Short mmCIF file of C-alpha atoms and ligand atoms in Angstrom, two decimals:
data_model
loop_
_atom_site.label_atom_id
_atom_site.label_comp_id
_atom_site.label_asym_id
_atom_site.label_seq_id
_atom_site.Cartn_x
_atom_site.Cartn_y
_atom_site.Cartn_z
CA MET A 17 0.00 0.00 0.00
CA THR A 18 1.46 3.40 -1.02
CA HIS A 19 2.47 5.94 1.67
CA ALA A 20 -0.20 8.42 0.43
CA ARG A 21 -2.89 5.73 0.77
CA VAL A 22 -1.82 5.03 4.35
CA LEU A 23 -2.01 8.79 5.19
CA ASN A 24 -5.53 9.05 3.69
CA LEU A 25 -6.74 6.04 5.66
CA LYS A 26 -5.28 7.60 8.88
CA LYS A 27 -7.12 10.95 8.22
CA GLU A 28 -10.41 9.12 7.56
CA LYS A 29 -10.05 7.26 10.89
CA GLU A 30 -9.37 10.55 12.75
CA LYS A 31 -12.49 12.14 11.16
CA GLU A 32 -14.61 9.12 12.19
CA LYS A 33 -13.30 9.48 15.79
CA GLU A 34 -14.24 13.21 15.82
CA LYS A 35 -17.77 12.38 14.59
CA GLU A 36 -18.18 9.66 17.27
CA LYS A 37 -17.07 12.15 19.97
CA GLU A 38 -19.64 14.74 18.83
CA ILE A 39 -22.44 12.16 18.81
CA HIS A 40 -21.28 11.00 22.26
CA ILE A 41 -21.49 14.55 23.74
CA SER A 42 -24.94 15.25 22.26
CA THR A 43 -26.42 12.08 23.81
CA SER A 44 -24.94 12.56 27.28
CA LEU A 45 -25.87 16.21 27.71
CA GLN A 46 -27.91 17.20 30.78
CA PHE A 47 -29.06 20.73 30.35
CA PHE A 48 -28.86 23.35 33.14
CA SER A 49 -30.36 26.71 32.47
CA LEU A 50 -30.51 29.68 34.78
CA GLN A 51 -32.63 32.17 32.92
CA ASN A 52 -31.50 35.68 33.77
CA HIS A 53 -34.32 38.23 33.92
CA SER A 54 -32.07 41.27 33.80
CA LYS A 55 -31.12 41.96 30.23
CA SER A 56 -27.96 43.85 31.18
CA LYS A 57 -25.78 40.86 32.15
CA PRO A 58 -25.06 37.87 29.94
CA ALA A 59 -26.84 34.86 31.29
CA PHE A 60 -24.99 31.58 31.24
CA PHE A 61 -26.07 28.19 30.03
CA TYR A 62 -24.09 25.22 31.21
CA PHE A 63 -23.78 22.00 29.25
CA GLN A 64 -22.76 19.28 31.67
CA THR A 65 -21.11 16.35 29.89
CA GLU A 66 -19.56 13.31 31.47
CA HIS A 67 -16.13 14.87 31.11
CA GLN A 68 -16.48 18.57 31.69
CA SER A 69 -18.83 21.51 32.13
CA LEU A 70 -18.86 23.71 29.06
CA ARG A 71 -19.96 27.28 29.69
CA ILE A 72 -21.31 28.89 26.58
CA SER A 73 -22.08 32.44 27.63
CA HIS A 74 -21.83 33.87 24.12
CA LEU A 75 -24.98 31.97 23.13
CA LEU A 76 -27.14 33.87 25.57
CA THR A 77 -25.62 37.31 25.09
CA SER A 78 -26.33 36.90 21.39
CA GLN A 79 -29.92 35.87 22.25
CA LEU A 80 -30.45 39.06 24.30
CA PRO A 81 -32.26 41.94 22.57
CA ASN A 82 -30.12 44.66 20.92
CA SER A 83 -27.23 42.32 20.24
CA SER A 84 -25.69 40.95 17.03
CA PRO A 85 -27.44 37.95 15.40
CA PRO A 86 -26.60 34.65 17.13
CA PRO A 87 -23.54 32.75 15.84
CA PRO A 88 -24.18 29.34 14.18
CA LEU A 89 -25.13 26.98 16.99
CA PRO A 90 -22.89 24.01 17.82
CA ALA A 91 -24.24 20.59 16.82
CA TYR A 92 -25.24 19.84 20.43
CA TYR A 93 -27.12 23.15 21.25
CA SER A 94 -30.64 22.51 22.54
CA PRO A 95 -33.28 25.18 21.66
CA MET A 96 -35.32 24.16 24.72
CA ALA A 97 -32.87 26.12 26.89
CA THR A 98 -34.46 29.48 26.12
CA SER A 99 -37.79 28.39 27.56
CA THR A 100 -36.55 27.07 30.91
CA SER A 101 -36.58 29.45 33.90
CA ILE A 102 -35.56 28.81 37.45
CA ASN A 103 -38.93 29.86 38.85
CA GLY A 104 -41.04 28.12 36.27
CA GLY A 105 -41.97 31.34 34.48
CA ARG A 106 -43.73 33.01 37.47
CA CYS A 107 -43.24 36.73 38.27
CA GLU A 108 -39.86 38.46 38.67
CA ALA A 109 -37.87 37.32 41.73
CA GLY A 110 -37.98 39.75 44.64
CA GLU A 111 -35.37 40.80 47.20
CA VAL A 112 -34.81 40.55 50.95
CA HIS A 113 -32.72 43.18 52.76
CA VAL A 114 -32.05 42.88 56.50
CA ILE A 115 -31.04 45.72 58.86
CA ILE A 116 -29.92 44.65 62.36
CA GLY A 117 -28.10 46.05 65.38
CA PRO A 118 -28.71 47.13 68.99
CA MET A 119 -31.33 49.65 70.05
CA PHE A 120 -30.68 53.28 69.00
CA ALA A 121 -28.43 52.10 66.14
CA GLY A 122 -30.57 53.78 63.48
CA LYS A 123 -32.33 50.68 62.13
CA THR A 124 -35.73 52.36 61.75
CA THR A 125 -34.10 55.51 60.36
CA ASP A 126 -32.28 53.41 57.76
CA LEU A 127 -35.47 51.52 56.92
CA LEU A 128 -37.30 54.79 56.22
CA ARG A 129 -34.35 56.11 54.21
CA ARG A 130 -34.33 53.02 52.00
CA ILE A 131 -38.06 53.23 51.42
CA GLU A 132 -37.56 56.85 50.28
CA SER A 133 -34.67 55.88 47.99
CA GLU A 134 -36.88 53.18 46.44
CA SER A 135 -39.33 55.98 45.61
CA SER A 136 -36.64 58.34 44.25
CA SER A 137 -35.39 55.49 42.00
CA GLY A 138 -38.65 55.97 40.07
CA ARG A 139 -39.87 52.60 41.18
CA PHE A 140 -43.19 54.20 41.86
CA PHE A 141 -44.68 57.64 42.26
CA PHE A 142 -43.82 59.20 45.66
CA SER A 143 -46.91 61.10 46.79
CA PHE A 144 -48.68 62.36 49.89
CA PHE A 145 -50.83 59.24 49.57
CA PHE A 146 -47.60 57.31 49.42
CA PHE A 147 -48.84 54.93 52.09
CA TRP A 148 -51.96 54.27 50.03
CA GLY A 149 -50.07 54.81 46.74
CA GLY A 150 -50.29 51.11 46.20
CA ASN A 151 -46.54 50.58 45.73
CA VAL A 152 -45.19 50.62 49.27
CA ALA A 153 -46.49 49.27 52.55
CA MET A 154 -44.91 49.59 55.98
CA ILE A 155 -45.68 47.08 58.70
CA LYS A 156 -44.68 47.04 62.35
CA SER A 157 -45.52 44.75 65.25
CA SER A 158 -48.59 45.79 67.22
CA LYS A 159 -46.53 44.93 70.32
CA ASP A 160 -44.60 48.17 69.83
CA THR A 161 -46.80 50.79 71.48
CA ARG A 162 -44.02 53.18 72.57
CA TYR A 163 -44.68 56.19 70.41
CA ALA A 164 -47.72 55.60 68.16
CA ASN A 165 -50.04 52.78 67.10
CA ASP A 166 -50.47 53.65 63.42
CA SER A 167 -46.95 54.83 62.62
CA VAL A 168 -43.38 53.68 62.64
CA VAL A 169 -41.49 56.24 64.77
CA THR A 170 -37.73 56.61 65.15
CA HIS A 171 -36.11 57.60 68.45
CA ASP A 172 -35.61 61.01 66.81
CA GLY A 173 -39.34 61.37 66.25
CA LEU A 174 -39.45 60.68 62.47
CA LYS A 175 -42.90 59.20 61.74
CA PHE A 176 -44.25 57.05 58.93
CA PRO A 177 -47.76 55.60 58.58
CA CYS A 178 -47.90 51.84 58.88
CA TRP A 179 -49.98 48.74 59.43
CA SER A 180 -49.67 47.71 63.07
CA LEU A 181 -50.22 43.92 63.06
CA PRO A 182 -49.96 40.97 65.47
CA ASP A 183 -48.62 38.79 62.64
CA LEU A 184 -47.50 39.12 59.01
CA THR A 185 -49.64 36.35 57.52
CA SER A 186 -52.82 38.42 57.92
CA PHE A 187 -51.36 41.34 55.93
CA HIS A 188 -52.18 40.07 52.42
CA ARG A 189 -55.78 39.31 53.42
CA LYS A 190 -56.24 42.64 55.23
CA LEU A 191 -54.77 44.63 52.33
CA GLY A 192 -56.72 42.69 49.69
CA ASP A 193 -55.48 40.92 46.57
CA ASP A 194 -55.59 43.91 44.21
CA GLU A 195 -53.62 46.23 46.53
CA TYR A 196 -51.19 43.47 47.46
CA HIS A 197 -50.39 42.70 43.82
CA LYS A 198 -49.66 46.40 43.18
CA LEU A 199 -47.03 46.46 45.95
CA ASP A 200 -43.36 46.73 44.97
CA VAL A 201 -41.80 47.23 48.39
CA ILE A 202 -42.78 46.03 51.87
CA GLY A 203 -41.02 47.51 54.92
CA ILE A 204 -41.09 45.63 58.24
CA ASP A 205 -40.00 47.25 61.52
CA GLU A 206 -39.57 45.60 64.95
CA ALA A 207 -39.20 42.32 63.02
CA GLN A 208 -38.04 40.46 66.13
CA PHE A 209 -41.65 40.33 67.31
CA PHE A 210 -43.04 38.49 64.24
CA GLU A 211 -43.04 34.69 64.63
CA ASP A 212 -44.03 34.19 60.97
CA LEU A 213 -41.26 36.45 59.64
CA TYR A 214 -39.35 33.77 57.69
CA GLU A 215 -42.37 32.30 55.92
CA PHE A 216 -43.72 35.75 55.04
CA CYS A 217 -40.42 37.01 53.57
CA CYS A 218 -39.87 33.76 51.67
CA LYS A 219 -43.27 33.94 49.96
CA ALA A 220 -43.18 37.70 49.38
CA ALA A 221 -39.73 37.65 47.73
CA ASP A 222 -39.56 34.20 46.11
CA HIS A 223 -43.11 33.91 44.80
CA ASP A 224 -44.69 37.38 44.86
CA GLY A 225 -41.70 39.33 43.53
CA LYS A 226 -41.69 41.87 46.36
CA THR A 227 -38.68 43.73 47.74
CA VAL A 228 -38.85 43.21 51.48
CA ILE A 229 -36.76 45.47 53.75
CA VAL A 230 -36.64 44.20 57.33
CA ALA A 231 -35.40 46.08 60.43
CA GLY A 232 -35.04 44.35 63.78
CA LEU A 233 -32.87 43.49 66.75
CA ASP A 234 -30.36 40.70 66.10
CA GLY A 235 -29.94 40.08 69.82
CA ASP A 236 -31.99 40.55 72.99
CA TYR A 237 -30.67 42.07 76.25
CA LEU A 238 -28.78 38.82 76.92
CA ARG A 239 -27.29 38.89 73.39
CA ARG A 240 -29.29 35.83 72.35
CA SER A 241 -30.80 35.54 68.88
CA PHE A 242 -34.06 37.50 69.04
CA GLY A 243 -37.15 36.04 67.33
CA SER A 244 -36.59 34.91 63.72
CA VAL A 245 -34.53 37.88 62.52
CA LEU A 246 -31.29 35.91 62.12
CA ASP A 247 -33.15 33.10 60.34
CA LEU A 248 -33.49 35.55 57.43
CA ILE A 249 -29.74 35.70 56.78
CA PRO A 250 -29.74 32.72 54.34
CA LEU A 251 -32.72 34.30 52.51
CA ALA A 252 -31.19 37.77 52.30
CA ASP A 253 -29.73 39.71 49.36
CA THR A 254 -27.99 42.06 51.85
CA VAL A 255 -27.46 42.16 55.60
CA THR A 256 -26.45 45.42 57.36
CA LYS A 257 -25.42 45.53 61.02
CA LEU A 258 -25.60 49.06 62.42
CA THR A 259 -24.06 50.33 65.66
CA ALA A 260 -25.08 52.97 68.20
CA ARG A 261 -22.90 54.99 70.56
CA CYS A 262 -21.98 53.51 73.96
CA GLU A 263 -23.80 55.58 76.58
CA LEU A 264 -20.88 55.14 79.00
CA CYS A 265 -17.80 55.80 76.86
CA GLY A 266 -19.03 56.98 73.45
CA LYS A 267 -17.39 54.11 71.55
CA ARG A 268 -19.34 52.03 69.01
CA ALA A 269 -22.14 50.17 70.74
CA PHE A 270 -22.96 46.67 69.44
CA PHE A 271 -25.20 45.51 72.30
CA THR A 272 -28.27 46.58 74.29
CA LEU A 273 -28.10 46.60 78.11
CA ARG A 274 -31.34 46.37 80.09
CA LYS A 275 -31.21 48.77 83.04
CA THR A 276 -34.13 47.25 84.94
CA ALA A 277 -34.54 43.98 86.85
CA GLU A 278 -37.16 42.35 84.58
CA THR A 279 -35.99 39.10 83.03
CA GLN A 280 -38.59 38.34 80.37
CA THR A 281 -37.30 38.54 76.80
CA GLU A 282 -40.03 40.82 75.46
CA LEU A 283 -40.21 44.09 77.36
CA ILE A 284 -41.29 47.14 75.37
CA GLY A 285 -39.39 50.28 76.25
CA GLY A 286 -36.97 53.00 75.23
CA SER A 287 -34.11 54.76 76.96
CA ASP A 288 -36.01 54.35 80.23
CA VAL A 289 -35.28 50.63 80.14
CA TYR A 290 -32.42 50.15 77.70
CA MET A 291 -29.11 51.67 76.68
CA PRO A 292 -26.66 50.82 73.91
CA VAL A 293 -23.19 49.86 75.13
CA CYS A 294 -19.80 48.71 73.84
CA ARG A 295 -18.51 45.23 74.67
CA GLN A 296 -16.52 46.35 77.71
CA HIS A 297 -19.50 48.15 79.27
CA TYR A 298 -21.90 45.37 78.35
CA VAL A 299 -19.79 42.85 80.24
CA SER A 300 -19.35 45.10 83.28
CA GLY A 301 -22.93 46.40 83.18
CA GLN A 302 -24.42 42.94 82.78
CA ALA A 303 -22.42 41.67 85.76
CA VAL A 304 -23.84 44.48 87.92
CA MET A 305 -27.38 43.84 86.64
CA GLU A 306 -27.14 40.09 87.25
CA SER A 307 -26.03 40.57 90.86
CA THR A 308 -28.81 43.13 91.34
CA ARG A 309 -31.40 40.71 89.86
CA ASN A 310 -30.11 37.91 92.09
CA VAL A 311 -30.53 40.08 95.18
CA LEU A 312 -34.03 41.12 94.08
N1 ADP B 559 -26.70 56.12 72.43
C1 ADP B 559 -27.18 56.42 71.22
N2 ADP B 559 -26.47 56.10 70.13
C2 ADP B 559 -26.93 56.40 68.90
N3 ADP B 559 -28.09 57.04 68.65
C3 ADP B 559 -28.83 57.39 69.72
C4 ADP B 559 -28.43 57.09 71.04
N4 ADP B 559 -29.38 57.55 71.88
C5 ADP B 559 -30.33 58.12 71.12
N5 ADP B 559 -30.01 58.03 69.83
C6 ADP B 559 -30.81 58.55 68.71
O1 ADP B 559 -31.52 57.43 68.15
C7 ADP B 559 -31.58 57.59 66.75
C8 ADP B 559 -31.82 56.25 66.06
O2 ADP B 559 -33.19 55.97 66.21
P1 ADP B 559 -33.83 54.72 65.45
O3 ADP B 559 -33.58 54.81 63.99
O4 ADP B 559 -35.25 54.62 65.91
O5 ADP B 559 -32.95 53.53 66.06
P2 ADP B 559 -33.34 51.95 66.20
O6 ADP B 559 -34.49 51.69 65.28
O7 ADP B 559 -32.08 51.24 65.78
O8 ADP B 559 -33.67 51.74 67.65
C9 ADP B 559 -30.24 58.23 66.40
O9 ADP B 559 -30.35 58.95 65.17
C10 ADP B 559 -29.97 59.15 67.58
O10 ADP B 559 -30.42 60.46 67.30
C1 LIG B 560 -33.04 44.47 73.88
C2 LIG B 560 -34.52 44.20 73.95
C3 LIG B 560 -35.45 45.10 73.42
N1 LIG B 560 -36.79 44.81 73.48
C4 LIG B 560 -37.78 45.74 72.92
C5 LIG B 560 -37.58 47.17 73.35
C6 LIG B 560 -38.15 47.96 72.21
O1 LIG B 560 -39.54 48.09 72.39
C7 LIG B 560 -37.86 47.07 70.99
C8 LIG B 560 -36.64 47.49 70.19
O2 LIG B 560 -36.82 48.76 69.72
P1 LIG B 560 -35.80 49.49 68.69
O3 LIG B 560 -36.64 49.90 67.56
O4 LIG B 560 -34.73 48.53 68.32
O5 LIG B 560 -35.29 50.66 69.47
O6 LIG B 560 -37.63 45.75 71.48
C9 LIG B 560 -37.24 43.63 74.06
O7 LIG B 560 -38.48 43.37 74.11
N2 LIG B 560 -36.33 42.75 74.58
C10 LIG B 560 -34.98 42.98 74.55
O8 LIG B 560 -34.20 42.13 75.06
ZN1 ZN B 561 -18.42 51.76 76.42
#
């Protein structure tokens, strides 16, 4: 057999191997698709084969509007990818933002500021009837009766109309379907008092597409996890821990000291009962309080 003939036979064998490999990949593909709702970032489709994960981002960027026509698709591309979405095609995914810290740290102030910035971002029309504007609702626990029943009030006296509720689950029913579906943003203050906080935030963000902004104490006066606030961390887009000023030395205060002898976890009060302190003054102050409570 001539040398040229041998070379031709060798090339034909290599081509057959290539074809076999392609057919092999196309049959063993499992398709993962994470449909990206925001059109600004390229979404990624992953082809998982037995040997490696091939990321083909250019496919999706070319599928996005205002982009050049898609390149010729590889032999193993599956058109079904464009129809799969992580939430089964339901509404846009929402968001969960958590604001924690001791008392007097500015949690409620920050909550109100964020609600305002949501309005200035043109998310909805900011108006005098803002509370009834249908895009934002503020909820606080009805256990908080310090300053007002129908408003969220900061320690500086800033007020904001709100729903004062014993639980979160009743909110959708009380507001009504039409108004609830119009909502973009739900603010929750004094979140440590809501036992159904996790379930409410999960449904509102994951299934109803709401942006939920939650403000609450991370710890009680004994620095134990307070209510379900910390359970939200795995659900959250962002978590912000704020600090106050230590009443005894002016340093950053991370904790809340109870100045009275009561020992129940829930005790509504302001600076008459509580003060923010740094670690050093929490430890010393708590030691004094514990000996006082033991005597009493
Ligand atoms: N020791 C303190 N440290 C920081 N802020 C304090 C303190 N005592 C009173 N304040 C006031 O409390 C305000 C914060 O109020 P607020 O937003 O209601 O706090 P939170 O919701 O975290 O309890 C501050 O802007 C400040 O004017
Ligand atoms: C530490 C601590 C606080 N509380 C109560 C006291 C207040 O009514 C609220 C917190 O108000 P803020 O908006 O954070 O100032 O919670 C409580 O019941 N138990 C505690 O241990
Ligand atoms: Zn201190």
